[in-house]
């Protein structure tokens, strides 16, 4: 009987197709425009490849294991990119979690005759995907905070235009709240 890593590796293409169908179905349910399937498939393939590599090398099937470092870094990047593209954190988490649904038939076919093994391997996949979903949610929040901070800074820069009228006389429209930070900017 094949290991979980071997099973995913040998079922990679079928797993990618099912996973893509689930992701595209989720997008339709949310009335989001479909993204180019080729771009998604490449990213999903990278996720699967790094998952396989992590499963092959990991002492424990947890994303904190150094064997999953490449997968963790990639997922943080994916989540940040999705945040910048305007995806919601739940859409990003659903994207990751849908791999659990996609892998269920593959696991059932391979391990269905041995219920204990089936439960154990399903638990491994479920735990890893749950951990990745939480990780991507956290990374998403950090990335969105960076976007918001950048936008706040840009708004602050344009919110206090100063026109020099005479020497030592400046005209400046003040609209909105003048908090400590904005007052400091005005004084400068």
XYZ file of C-alpha atoms in Angstrom, residues 12-94:
83
model
C -1.547 14.500 -8.858
C -3.206 15.208 -12.230
C -6.584 13.763 -11.243
C -6.414 15.550 -7.909
C -5.615 18.861 -9.632
C -8.585 18.475 -11.968
C -11.021 17.745 -9.145
C -9.567 20.540 -7.012
C -9.850 23.015 -9.906
C -13.483 22.000 -10.489
C -14.261 22.591 -6.809
C -12.519 25.992 -6.789
C -14.294 27.109 -9.964
C -17.602 25.862 -8.538
C -16.999 27.914 -5.370
C -16.300 30.977 -7.525
C -19.584 30.506 -9.390
C -21.513 30.133 -6.110
C -20.033 33.433 -4.919
C -20.792 35.031 -8.314
C -17.133 35.873 -8.846
C -15.666 35.964 -12.354
C -13.721 32.838 -13.259
C -9.961 33.295 -13.289
C -7.830 31.757 -16.007
C -7.657 28.075 -15.132
C -4.061 27.785 -16.349
C -2.787 30.291 -13.769
C -4.741 28.623 -10.975
C -3.588 25.173 -12.053
C 0.072 26.196 -11.922
C -0.321 27.593 -8.395
C -2.308 24.581 -7.283
C 0.330 22.298 -8.767
C 3.028 24.110 -6.797
C 0.984 23.669 -3.621
C 0.599 19.945 -4.281
C 4.288 19.525 -5.093
C 5.332 21.268 -1.880
C 2.770 19.295 0.105
C 4.165 16.050 -1.309
C 7.737 17.113 -0.520
C 6.729 18.040 3.020
C 4.927 14.744 3.579
C 7.951 12.813 2.300
C 10.412 14.552 4.642
C 8.359 15.473 7.703
C 8.888 13.774 11.040
C 5.365 14.868 11.983
C 2.615 15.907 9.576
C 2.287 19.441 10.935
C 3.114 22.644 9.089
C 5.419 23.649 11.939
C 7.753 20.827 10.872
C 10.703 22.298 8.913
C 9.886 19.929 6.037
C 6.822 22.066 5.285
C 8.712 25.400 5.280
C 8.553 25.758 1.470
C 4.821 25.103 1.498
C 4.266 27.545 4.358
C 6.246 30.322 2.632
C 4.435 29.734 -0.641
C 1.027 29.800 1.038
C 1.879 33.076 2.783
C 2.794 34.543 -0.620
C -0.405 33.180 -2.208
C -2.495 34.634 0.584
C -0.812 38.036 0.355
C -1.292 38.080 -3.421
C -4.957 37.166 -3.057
C -5.372 39.938 -0.462
C -3.938 42.477 -2.906
C -6.234 41.123 -5.642
C -9.265 41.793 -3.455
C -10.213 38.276 -2.404
C -11.855 37.896 0.983
C -10.059 35.921 3.705
C -12.841 33.331 3.662
C -12.433 32.861 -0.118
C -8.725 32.243 0.403
C -9.415 29.792 3.231
C -12.044 28.003 1.100
